[in-house]
Coordinates of C-alpha atoms and ligand atoms in Angstrom, one line a residue:
M1 CA 24.0 8.3 27.7
S2 CA 23.2 11.6 26.1
V3 CA 20.0 11.9 24.1
E4 CA 21.8 13.6 21.2
K5 CA 24.5 12.0 19.2
P6 CA 27.1 14.5 18.0
R7 CA 26.0 16.1 14.6
M8 CA 29.5 15.9 13.3
Q9 CA 29.4 12.1 13.4
M10 CA 26.8 12.3 10.6
D11 CA 29.4 13.3 8.0
Q12 CA 31.6 10.4 9.1
L13 CA 28.6 8.0 8.9
V14 CA 27.7 9.2 5.4
A15 CA 31.3 8.7 4.3
L16 CA 31.4 5.3 5.8
C17 CA 28.2 4.3 4.1
K18 CA 29.7 5.1 0.7
R19 CA 33.2 3.7 1.5
R20 CA 32.0 0.4 2.7
G21 CA 29.1 -0.1 0.4
F22 CA 26.0 0.6 2.4
L23 CA 24.5 3.4 0.4
F24 CA 25.3 5.2 -2.9
Q25 CA 23.7 8.2 -4.5
S26 CA 21.5 7.0 -7.3
S27 CA 22.9 7.5 -10.8
E28 CA 26.1 8.9 -9.3
I29 CA 28.2 8.7 -12.4
Y30 CA 25.8 11.1 -14.1
G31 CA 25.9 13.5 -11.1
G32 CA 23.2 11.8 -9.1
I33 CA 19.5 12.5 -8.9
N34 CA 18.1 14.2 -5.9
G35 CA 16.0 12.1 -3.5
F36 CA 17.0 8.7 -4.8
W37 CA 19.5 6.2 -3.2
D38 CA 21.0 2.9 -4.1
Y39 CA 21.8 0.3 -1.4
G40 CA 25.2 -1.3 -1.9
P41 CA 26.2 -4.9 -1.0
L42 CA 26.2 -4.3 2.8
G43 CA 23.2 -1.9 2.7
V44 CA 21.1 -4.4 0.9
E45 CA 21.8 -7.0 3.7
L46 CA 21.0 -4.5 6.4
K47 CA 17.7 -3.5 4.9
R48 CA 16.8 -7.1 4.1
N49 CA 17.5 -8.0 7.8
I50 CA 15.2 -5.2 8.9
R51 CA 12.4 -6.3 6.6
E52 CA 12.9 -9.9 7.7
A53 CA 12.9 -9.0 11.4
W54 CA 9.7 -7.0 10.9
W55 CA 7.9 -9.7 8.8
H56 CA 9.0 -12.4 11.3
D57 CA 8.1 -10.5 14.4
M58 CA 4.9 -9.0 13.1
V59 CA 3.5 -11.6 10.7
T60 CA 4.8 -15.2 10.8
S61 CA 5.6 -15.5 14.5
H62 CA 2.3 -13.8 15.4
N63 CA -0.3 -16.0 14.0
E64 CA -1.3 -16.3 17.6
L65 CA -4.2 -18.4 18.7
V66 CA -3.8 -17.3 22.3
C67 CA -4.3 -13.8 23.4
P68 CA -1.0 -11.9 23.3
P69 CA 0.0 -9.9 26.4
G70 CA -1.8 -6.5 26.3
A71 CA -4.1 -7.5 23.4
P72 CA -7.9 -7.7 23.9
S73 CA -8.1 -11.1 22.0
P74 CA -6.1 -13.6 19.9
Y75 CA -5.5 -12.5 16.3
E76 CA -4.0 -13.6 13.0
M77 CA -1.7 -11.9 10.5
V78 CA -1.4 -12.5 6.8
G79 CA 0.6 -10.8 4.1
I80 CA 0.0 -9.5 0.6
D81 CA 2.1 -7.9 -2.2
A82 CA 0.0 -5.5 -4.2
A83 CA 0.9 -3.7 -7.4
I84 CA 2.6 -0.3 -7.3
I85 CA 0.3 1.1 -10.0
M86 CA -3.4 0.9 -9.1
H87 CA -6.6 2.1 -10.6
P88 CA -6.7 6.0 -10.4
Q89 CA -10.0 5.9 -8.6
V90 CA -8.2 4.4 -5.6
W91 CA -6.4 7.7 -5.1
K92 CA -9.5 9.8 -5.7
C93 CA -11.5 7.9 -3.0
S94 CA -8.6 7.7 -0.6
G95 CA -8.2 11.5 -0.6
H96 CA -4.7 11.5 -2.0
Y97 CA -5.8 13.0 -5.3
D98 CA -7.2 16.1 -3.7
Q99 CA -5.4 16.3 -0.4
F100 CA -2.0 14.7 -0.6
H101 CA 0.0 17.9 -1.0
D102 CA 2.5 20.0 0.8
M103 CA 2.6 23.8 0.7
M104 CA 5.4 24.9 -1.5
Q105 CA 7.3 28.2 -2.0
S106 CA 9.7 29.0 -4.7
C107 CA 12.4 31.7 -4.9
R108 CA 11.9 34.3 -7.5
Q109 CA 15.7 34.8 -7.8
C110 CA 17.3 31.4 -7.7
K111 CA 14.2 29.4 -8.6
K112 CA 14.7 26.9 -5.9
L113 CA 11.7 25.1 -4.4
F114 CA 11.0 24.8 -0.7
R115 CA 8.4 23.1 1.5
A116 CA 6.8 26.1 3.3
D117 CA 6.9 24.5 6.7
Q118 CA 10.6 23.7 6.4
V119 CA 11.7 27.3 5.5
P120 CA 12.4 28.4 9.1
E121 CA 14.4 25.3 9.7
L122 CA 16.3 25.7 6.5
L123 CA 17.0 29.3 7.4
R124 CA 18.5 28.1 10.7
E125 CA 20.9 25.9 8.7
S126 CA 21.5 28.5 5.9
E127 CA 25.0 29.5 5.1
W128 CA 24.2 33.2 4.6
V129 CA 22.1 33.4 7.8
E130 CA 24.9 31.9 9.8
S131 CA 27.4 34.3 8.2
L132 CA 25.0 37.3 8.8
T133 CA 24.3 36.4 12.4
Q134 CA 28.0 36.0 13.1
A135 CA 28.9 39.3 11.5
L136 CA 26.2 41.2 13.3
G137 CA 26.6 39.3 16.6
F138 CA 23.1 37.9 17.2
S139 CA 21.3 34.6 17.3
L140 CA 17.9 33.6 15.8
D141 CA 16.8 32.9 19.3
D142 CA 17.5 36.4 20.6
R143 CA 14.4 38.5 21.5
Q144 CA 15.5 41.8 19.9
V145 CA 18.3 42.8 17.6
L146 CA 19.7 46.3 17.0
V147 CA 21.6 46.4 13.7
N148 CA 24.8 48.4 13.4
E149 CA 24.8 50.1 10.0
E150 CA 28.5 49.8 9.3
A151 CA 28.7 46.1 10.2
L152 CA 25.6 45.4 8.0
L153 CA 27.1 47.3 5.1
R154 CA 30.4 45.5 5.5
W155 CA 28.7 42.2 5.5
L156 CA 26.5 43.0 2.5
R157 CA 29.5 44.1 0.4
G158 CA 31.6 41.2 1.4
K159 CA 30.1 37.8 2.3
G160 CA 26.5 38.9 1.7
K161 CA 27.2 39.5 -2.0
K162 CA 28.6 36.0 -2.4
L163 CA 26.2 34.1 -0.2
A164 CA 22.9 36.0 -0.4
P165 CA 22.9 37.8 -3.8
G166 CA 19.1 37.6 -3.9
L167 CA 18.6 39.6 -0.8
S168 CA 16.3 42.5 -1.6
L169 CA 18.3 45.1 0.4
L170 CA 21.4 44.2 -1.4
R171 CA 19.8 44.4 -4.8
E172 CA 18.3 47.8 -3.9
L173 CA 21.6 49.1 -2.8
D174 CA 23.3 47.8 -5.9
S175 CA 20.9 49.5 -8.2
G176 CA 21.7 52.9 -6.6
G177 CA 19.3 55.7 -5.7
N178 CA 17.1 56.3 -2.7
P179 CA 15.2 53.0 -2.2
G180 CA 18.3 51.1 -0.9
V181 CA 19.5 54.0 1.3
D182 CA 16.0 54.5 2.8
H183 CA 15.6 50.8 3.4
L184 CA 19.0 50.6 5.1
A185 CA 18.1 53.6 7.3
K186 CA 14.8 51.9 8.3
I187 CA 16.5 48.7 9.2
T188 CA 19.2 50.3 11.3
S189 CA 16.9 52.8 13.0
Q190 CA 14.9 50.4 15.2
S191 CA 15.2 47.0 16.9
W192 CA 13.7 43.9 15.5
S193 CA 13.0 40.3 16.4
P194 CA 15.6 38.2 14.5
W195 CA 12.8 36.7 12.2
E196 CA 11.3 40.2 11.5
L197 CA 14.8 41.4 10.6
L198 CA 15.3 38.5 8.1
A199 CA 11.9 39.3 6.6
E200 CA 12.8 43.0 6.4
L201 CA 16.1 42.4 4.8
G202 CA 14.3 40.3 2.1
A203 CA 11.4 42.7 1.7
D204 CA 11.0 44.8 -1.4
S205 CA 10.7 48.3 0.2
Q206 CA 9.2 49.8 -3.0
Q207 CA 6.3 47.4 -3.6
G208 CA 5.4 47.0 0.0
V209 CA 4.8 43.2 -0.6
A210 CA 3.7 41.1 2.3
K211 CA 6.8 40.4 4.4
R212 CA 7.9 36.8 4.2
V213 CA 11.3 35.4 5.3
P214 CA 13.7 35.3 2.4
C215 CA 15.1 32.3 0.5
P216 CA 17.4 30.1 2.6
E217 CA 19.6 29.5 -0.4
C218 CA 20.2 33.0 -1.8
G219 CA 18.2 35.5 0.3
G220 CA 15.8 36.1 -2.6
D221 CA 12.1 36.7 -2.6
L222 CA 9.9 33.7 -1.8
T223 CA 6.5 33.3 -3.5
E224 CA 3.2 32.8 -1.6
P225 CA 2.9 29.2 -0.4
R226 CA 0.9 27.1 -2.9
E227 CA -0.3 23.5 -3.0
F228 CA 1.9 20.8 -4.6
N229 CA 0.6 17.3 -5.0
L230 CA 3.3 14.8 -4.0
M231 CA 2.1 11.9 -6.2
F232 CA 4.2 11.0 -9.2
E233 CA 2.1 10.8 -12.3
T234 CA 2.4 8.3 -15.0
Y235 CA 0.4 7.0 -18.0
V236 CA -0.8 3.5 -18.6
G237 CA -0.7 2.4 -22.2
A238 CA 0.3 4.2 -25.4
V239 CA -2.0 7.2 -25.2
R240 CA -0.9 9.9 -22.8
D241 CA -4.2 11.5 -22.0
E242 CA -6.2 12.3 -18.8
Q243 CA -8.0 9.0 -19.0
N244 CA -4.9 6.9 -18.9
K245 CA -3.2 9.0 -16.2
T246 CA -2.4 7.2 -13.0
F247 CA 0.1 7.4 -10.1
L248 CA 2.9 5.6 -8.5
R249 CA 1.6 4.7 -5.1
P250 CA 2.5 7.2 -2.4
E251 CA 1.8 4.5 0.3
T252 CA 1.3 0.8 0.4
A253 CA -1.8 0.9 2.6
Q254 CA -4.4 1.4 -0.2
G255 CA -3.3 -1.9 -1.8
I256 CA -4.4 -3.6 1.5
F257 CA -7.7 -1.9 1.7
V258 CA -8.8 -2.7 -1.8
N259 CA -7.9 -6.4 -1.2
F260 CA -9.7 -6.6 2.1
K261 CA -12.5 -8.7 0.7
N262 CA -10.2 -10.9 -1.4
V263 CA -8.2 -11.8 1.7
L264 CA -11.4 -12.5 3.7
D265 CA -12.8 -14.7 0.9
S266 CA -9.6 -16.6 0.2
T267 CA -8.4 -17.3 3.8
R268 CA -10.0 -18.4 7.0
V269 CA -9.1 -15.2 8.9
R270 CA -11.7 -13.8 11.3
I271 CA -11.7 -10.3 12.8
P272 CA -9.5 -9.3 14.6
F273 CA -6.8 -9.8 12.0
G274 CA -4.1 -7.9 10.2
I275 CA -2.8 -7.7 6.7
A276 CA 0.9 -6.7 6.3
Q277 CA 2.7 -5.5 3.2
I278 CA 6.3 -4.4 2.5
G279 CA 6.9 -2.4 -0.7
K280 CA 8.1 0.6 -2.5
S281 CA 6.3 3.9 -2.3
F282 CA 7.0 7.2 -4.2
R283 CA 6.5 10.8 -3.2
N284 CA 7.7 13.7 -5.2
E285 CA 9.1 15.4 -2.1
I286 CA 9.8 19.1 -2.6
T287 CA 13.0 19.1 -0.6
P288 CA 14.4 15.6 -0.2
R289 CA 17.0 15.8 2.5
Y290 CA 18.9 14.4 5.4
F291 CA 20.5 11.5 3.5
T292 CA 17.8 8.8 3.0
F293 CA 15.4 10.3 5.7
R294 CA 13.3 12.1 3.1
S295 CA 13.6 10.4 -0.2
R296 CA 11.4 10.3 -3.3
E297 CA 11.4 6.5 -3.6
F298 CA 11.4 4.6 -0.3
E299 CA 10.1 1.4 1.2
Q300 CA 7.3 1.0 3.6
M301 CA 6.4 -1.8 6.0
E302 CA 2.7 -1.4 6.8
I303 CA 0.0 -3.2 8.7
E304 CA -3.7 -2.6 8.4
F305 CA -5.3 -4.3 11.4
F306 CA -9.0 -4.8 11.2
C307 CA -11.0 -5.0 14.4
H308 CA -14.5 -4.5 15.9
P309 CA -15.3 -0.8 16.5
K310 CA -15.9 -1.5 20.2
T311 CA -12.3 -2.8 20.8
S312 CA -10.5 -0.5 18.4
A313 CA -9.3 1.9 21.1
E314 CA -7.6 -1.0 22.9
W315 CA -6.1 -2.3 19.7
Y316 CA -4.7 1.1 19.0
R317 CA -2.9 1.2 22.3
Y318 CA -1.7 -2.3 21.8
W319 CA -0.1 -1.6 18.4
R320 CA 1.3 1.7 19.5
D321 CA 3.2 0.1 22.4
R322 CA 4.1 -3.0 20.6
R323 CA 5.7 -1.1 17.7
Y324 CA 7.6 1.1 20.0
Q325 CA 9.0 -1.9 21.8
W326 CA 10.1 -3.5 18.5
Y327 CA 12.6 -0.7 18.0
V328 CA 13.9 -0.8 21.5
Q329 CA 14.4 -4.6 21.3
L330 CA 16.5 -4.1 18.1
G331 CA 18.8 -1.7 19.9
L332 CA 17.5 1.8 19.5
A333 CA 18.3 3.5 22.8
S334 CA 15.1 4.5 24.5
E335 CA 16.6 7.8 25.4
R336 CA 16.7 8.7 21.7
L337 CA 13.4 7.1 20.9
R338 CA 10.1 8.4 21.8
L339 CA 6.4 7.8 21.3
R340 CA 4.5 11.0 20.7
D341 CA 0.8 11.3 20.6
H342 CA -0.5 13.7 18.0
S343 CA -2.4 16.7 19.2
P344 CA -6.0 17.0 17.9
E345 CA -4.9 19.8 15.4
E346 CA -2.2 17.5 14.0
L347 CA -4.4 14.6 13.2
S348 CA -4.9 13.7 9.6
H349 CA -8.4 14.2 8.1
Y350 CA -9.3 10.5 8.7
S351 CA -7.7 9.9 12.0
C352 CA -9.2 9.6 15.5
G353 CA -5.8 9.0 17.1
T354 CA -2.2 8.9 15.9
A355 CA 1.1 8.4 17.6
D356 CA 4.5 8.8 16.0
I357 CA 7.5 6.7 17.0
E358 CA 10.4 9.2 16.7
Y359 CA 14.1 9.1 16.8
A360 CA 16.6 11.9 17.7
F361 CA 18.5 11.6 14.4
P362 CA 21.9 13.3 14.8
F363 CA 21.4 15.5 11.7
L364 CA 18.4 17.2 13.2
P365 CA 18.8 20.3 15.3
P366 CA 19.3 19.6 19.0
G367 CA 16.2 18.5 20.8
Q368 CA 14.3 17.6 17.5
F369 CA 13.1 14.1 16.7
G370 CA 12.2 12.7 13.3
E371 CA 9.4 10.2 12.5
L372 CA 10.3 6.6 12.1
E373 CA 6.7 5.2 12.1
G374 CA 3.2 6.5 12.5
V375 CA 0.6 4.4 14.3
A376 CA -2.9 5.6 13.4
H377 CA -6.4 4.8 14.4
R378 CA -8.2 5.2 11.1
G379 CA -11.7 4.2 12.1
D380 CA -13.7 2.9 9.2
F381 CA -12.6 5.7 6.9
D382 CA -10.7 3.7 4.3
L383 CA -13.1 0.8 3.8
R384 CA -16.1 3.2 3.7
S385 CA -14.4 5.5 1.2
H386 CA -13.7 2.5 -1.1
M387 CA -17.3 1.5 -0.7
E388 CA -19.2 4.8 -0.9
G389 CA -16.8 7.4 -2.4
K390 CA -14.4 10.1 -1.1
L391 CA -15.4 11.2 2.4
V392 CA -15.1 14.6 4.0
R393 CA -15.6 15.6 7.6
K394 CA -18.9 17.4 8.2
D395 CA -20.2 18.4 11.6
G396 CA -17.8 15.9 13.2
C397 CA -18.8 12.9 11.0
F398 CA -17.6 11.6 7.7
V399 CA -19.9 12.0 4.7
V400 CA -19.5 11.4 1.0
E401 CA -18.2 14.5 -0.6
L402 CA -20.6 15.8 -3.3
N403 CA -19.9 17.8 -6.4
E404 CA -21.8 20.9 -7.6
N405 CA -24.6 18.6 -9.0
G406 CA -25.1 17.0 -5.6
E407 CA -23.5 13.7 -6.8
P408 CA -20.6 12.0 -5.1
K409 CA -17.4 13.8 -6.2
Y410 CA -15.5 10.5 -6.6
R411 CA -17.6 7.4 -6.7
G412 CA -16.4 4.4 -4.5
S413 CA -16.3 0.8 -5.9
G414 CA -19.9 0.2 -4.7
K415 CA -18.7 -3.2 -3.4
D416 CA -19.7 -4.5 0.0
L417 CA -16.7 -4.2 2.2
T418 CA -18.5 -4.9 5.4
Y419 CA -17.7 -7.9 7.7
Y420 CA -20.2 -10.5 8.7
D421 CA -19.5 -12.3 12.0
D422 CA -21.2 -15.6 11.7
I423 CA -21.0 -16.3 15.4
T424 CA -22.5 -13.1 16.7
Q425 CA -24.5 -12.6 13.5
E426 CA -23.4 -9.0 13.4
R427 CA -22.5 -7.1 10.2
Y428 CA -20.3 -4.0 10.5
I429 CA -17.5 -2.0 8.8
P430 CA -14.3 -2.9 10.7
H431 CA -12.2 -0.2 12.3
V432 CA -8.6 -0.1 11.2
I433 CA -5.3 0.4 13.2
E434 CA -2.4 1.2 10.9
P435 CA 1.2 0.9 12.1
S436 CA 3.1 2.4 9.1
A437 CA 6.9 2.2 9.2
G438 CA 9.6 3.2 6.7
A439 CA 12.3 0.6 6.1
D440 CA 14.8 3.2 4.9
R441 CA 14.2 5.5 7.9
A442 CA 14.6 2.4 10.2
A443 CA 17.8 1.5 8.4
L444 CA 19.1 5.1 8.9
A445 CA 18.2 5.1 12.5
F446 CA 19.9 1.8 13.2
L447 CA 23.0 3.0 11.3
C448 CA 23.0 6.3 13.4
E449 CA 22.5 4.4 16.6
A450 CA 25.1 1.8 15.8
F451 CA 27.9 4.3 14.8
A452 CA 30.5 4.8 17.4
E453 CA 34.2 5.6 17.7
D454 CA 36.3 4.2 20.5
E455 CA 39.8 2.9 21.3
V456 CA 41.0 -0.6 21.3
P457 CA 44.4 -2.1 21.9
D458 CA 46.3 -3.0 18.8
E459 CA 48.5 -6.1 18.4
K460 CA 51.2 -4.5 20.6
G461 CA 48.7 -3.5 23.3
Q462 CA 48.8 0.2 22.2
P463 CA 45.4 2.0 22.1
T464 CA 44.2 2.7 18.6
K465 CA 41.1 4.4 17.4
R466 CA 38.4 2.3 15.7
T467 CA 35.1 3.0 14.1
V468 CA 32.5 0.5 15.0
L469 CA 28.9 -0.1 14.0
R470 CA 27.3 -1.8 17.0
F471 CA 24.3 -3.3 15.2
H472 CA 22.0 -5.7 16.9
P473 CA 23.2 -9.2 15.7
R474 CA 19.9 -9.8 13.9
L475 CA 20.5 -6.7 11.8
A476 CA 24.2 -7.0 11.2
P477 CA 24.8 -7.4 7.4
I478 CA 27.7 -9.9 8.0
K479 CA 27.2 -12.2 11.0
A480 CA 30.8 -13.4 11.3
A481 CA 34.1 -13.1 9.5
V482 CA 36.6 -16.0 9.2
F483 CA 40.3 -15.4 9.1
P484 CA 43.4 -17.5 9.0
L485 CA 46.0 -15.8 11.2
V486 CA 48.6 -16.2 8.5
K487 CA 48.5 -17.3 4.9
K488 CA 50.5 -20.5 5.5
D489 CA 50.8 -23.7 7.5
G490 CA 47.5 -25.0 6.3
M491 CA 45.6 -22.2 8.1
P492 CA 43.8 -20.8 5.0
E493 CA 42.5 -24.3 4.2
I494 CA 41.0 -24.9 7.6
A495 CA 39.6 -21.3 7.6
R496 CA 38.0 -21.8 4.2
E497 CA 36.4 -25.1 5.4
I498 CA 34.9 -23.3 8.4
Y499 CA 33.7 -20.5 6.1
G500 CA 32.1 -23.0 3.7
E501 CA 30.2 -24.7 6.6
L502 CA 29.1 -21.4 8.2
K503 CA 28.0 -20.0 4.8
R504 CA 25.2 -22.6 4.6
H505 CA 23.6 -20.9 7.7
F506 CA 24.7 -17.3 7.9
N507 CA 26.0 -14.5 5.8
V508 CA 29.7 -14.8 6.6
F509 CA 32.9 -13.2 5.1
Y510 CA 36.3 -14.7 4.5
D511 CA 39.5 -12.6 4.6
E512 CA 43.1 -13.6 4.6
K513 CA 44.7 -10.3 3.5
G514 CA 46.7 -8.0 5.8
A515 CA 47.5 -7.8 9.5
I516 CA 44.9 -9.5 11.7
G517 CA 44.3 -6.2 13.7
R518 CA 43.4 -4.4 10.5
R519 CA 41.1 -7.2 9.4
Y520 CA 39.3 -7.0 12.8
R521 CA 38.9 -3.3 12.4
R522 CA 37.5 -3.6 8.9
Q523 CA 34.8 -5.9 10.3
D524 CA 34.1 -3.6 13.3
E525 CA 33.5 -0.8 10.9
V526 CA 30.7 -2.7 9.1
G527 CA 29.3 -4.1 12.4
T528 CA 30.2 -7.8 12.1
P529 CA 29.5 -9.2 15.6
F530 CA 32.0 -12.0 15.6
C531 CA 35.4 -12.8 14.0
I532 CA 36.7 -16.4 14.0
T533 CA 40.4 -16.9 13.7
V534 CA 42.3 -20.0 12.8
D535 CA 45.7 -19.8 14.5
G536 CA 48.7 -21.9 15.6
Q537 CA 46.7 -23.6 18.3
T538 CA 44.0 -24.7 15.8
L539 CA 46.7 -26.9 14.2
Q540 CA 47.3 -28.6 17.5
D541 CA 43.9 -29.0 19.2
G542 CA 41.4 -28.1 16.5
T543 CA 40.0 -25.0 18.3
V544 CA 39.6 -21.5 16.9
T545 CA 39.3 -18.1 18.5
I546 CA 36.1 -16.2 18.5
R547 CA 36.2 -12.4 19.1
D548 CA 33.3 -10.4 20.2
R549 CA 33.0 -7.0 18.4
D550 CA 31.7 -5.1 21.5
S551 CA 33.4 -6.5 24.5
L552 CA 36.6 -7.5 22.5
R553 CA 36.5 -10.7 24.6
Q554 CA 38.1 -13.7 22.9
W555 CA 37.4 -17.4 23.7
R556 CA 38.1 -20.7 22.0
V557 CA 35.6 -23.3 20.6
K558 CA 36.1 -26.5 18.7
K559 CA 36.1 -25.7 14.9
E560 CA 33.2 -28.0 14.3
D561 CA 31.1 -26.2 17.0
C562 CA 31.3 -22.8 15.2
V563 CA 27.8 -23.1 13.7
A564 CA 26.2 -24.0 17.0
E565 CA 28.1 -21.3 18.8
L566 CA 27.1 -18.6 16.4
R567 CA 23.5 -19.8 16.3
E568 CA 23.3 -19.4 20.1
R569 CA 25.1 -16.0 20.2
L570 CA 23.1 -14.5 17.3
G571 CA 19.8 -15.7 18.8
A572 CA 19.1 -17.2 15.4
P573 CA 16.1 -19.5 15.0
Ligands
ATP601 P1 6.7 13.0 7.1 O1 5.9 13.8 8.1 O2 8.1 12.8 7.6 O3 6.7 13.4 5.7 P2 4.6 11.2 6.9 O4 3.8 11.4 8.2 O5 4.1 11.8 5.7 O6 6.1 11.5 7.1 P3 3.5 8.6 6.6 O7 2.7 8.9 5.5 O8 2.9 8.3 7.9 O9 4.7 9.6 6.7 O10 4.4 7.3 6.1 C1 4.8 6.3 7.0 C2 6.3 6.1 7.1 O11 6.8 6.0 5.8 C3 7.0 7.3 7.8 O12 6.9 7.1 9.2 C4 8.4 7.1 7.3 O13 9.1 6.1 8.0 C5 8.2 6.6 5.9 N1 8.3 7.7 4.9 C6 7.3 8.6 4.6 N2 7.8 9.5 3.7 C7 9.1 9.2 3.5 C8 10.1 9.7 2.7 N3 9.9 10.7 1.9 N4 11.3 9.1 2.7 C9 11.6 8.0 3.4 N5 10.6 7.5 4.2 C10 9.4 8.0 4.3

């Protein structure tokens, strides 16, 4: 199996998601709103199955009193559901208020905004860059490029004018006079690396501004990168002033930290234990893109696992491996899935070890992977900051950040968030391991992985193309479809009876319209693992046909055994 799925399949998948009701653009009838998505009837089932699989596998079925394989000791898991809007001090102490930003650049010509680190990637995908490189016969990966003046002028006056009207060289030539002519002569008189060439084409030859690559959208002049905080602001109450300003949470994790003591005091959990939460998070992403991959509203599935500092390294390894395996077990091919340890430079300000679980999404350039989940060793950073105030790293340690008067810049709660072990009589601030997953990215990865096109025999045995979503049965939105072969001879009545019985246990679908082959293919397209057909033989011996989506194998079972058969095949509890 190849690591990369063809990129072209992405367009087909996006179309399928809309056509069959997995995903819709938010507020579509008003032209949509960038970075927001709505899940349709099938999408909502898929995402619910992902959430339920996660909650079942990580929380309810893991209240283990015996030591799980690979873990240093037994542990317990509990859940919470915290509010989306929290006290603004939470975000000041967590570091989000000061540090949760991306570097942003805007285009002086078309006014579009870009995340600075994404500009090179966006240029690779840019329509005008593709057109330019084709016209001049070079690639962005070449070492040196020598530009032919005639070819460049032809491109500037043709496609360039349409696709890259903001390009400085073009604007200079259009306004007549020497600057444009001199600039053109400079560009065509020497060889360049492709990226230098792009920067030179976009540079203002008069002002001698620092050379930056031009705008991926129109070729215009990009501003210096500047900080942009990703938190959505809102106001609590009637008065819209600084005092009442707060934020939509950019992660669910902080809701867990601030409830650490409440959970300890209200349950009988002992360290090591984990608190899990699933909920919406909001980030005002500068460039939402790649379908739902980078959205402005999304759902996270996070665990904060509290443990003794002496065993935290082992627990980090445990969660890192366990979370990777979870995706493999649910059908993400391990060739397209990888676990990548962060290099020391990449680590967040709090982290003493982070690994990302990444998937080779088909919309990414070949060889690139996108993050599905981050597993971070956060030490005691979060509990300490909510106790003492915002922390900063100084000489390799974390200390409370002070303002110009020598007082804590942002005061913590002052509450005691330590843990007292009444057996060992030891008091300490627990270390935290955080597996932080995105439900929407997981849904997108499962969709990409499941999508396939193959050939199946039609009713006459002739090969016909079909689109199929090969979801793991636990994730499939519809578990089985029930069909009467024809709409007569009492078949619909029997099929409806079977459907009614199955519906009490699984999400099933009933369909009696159209040729049976077409009904099978409609179910294949949405990933239904089994189709149950009532046919002539059912009237004689009370058996029905079950068809398997992937192997296309068909077998018969007694109609009253359908629930047991499905339960076994779906691996349902
Ligand atoms: P990225 O580097 O892609 O912006 P991140 O490292 O900021 O992600 P985390 O803060 O670790 O992400 O969030 C945990 C998980 O939440 C991510 O692994 C991802 O699955 C999900 N997530 C984060 N940002 C988004 C987003 N804008 N849209 C959809 N899912 C997201």
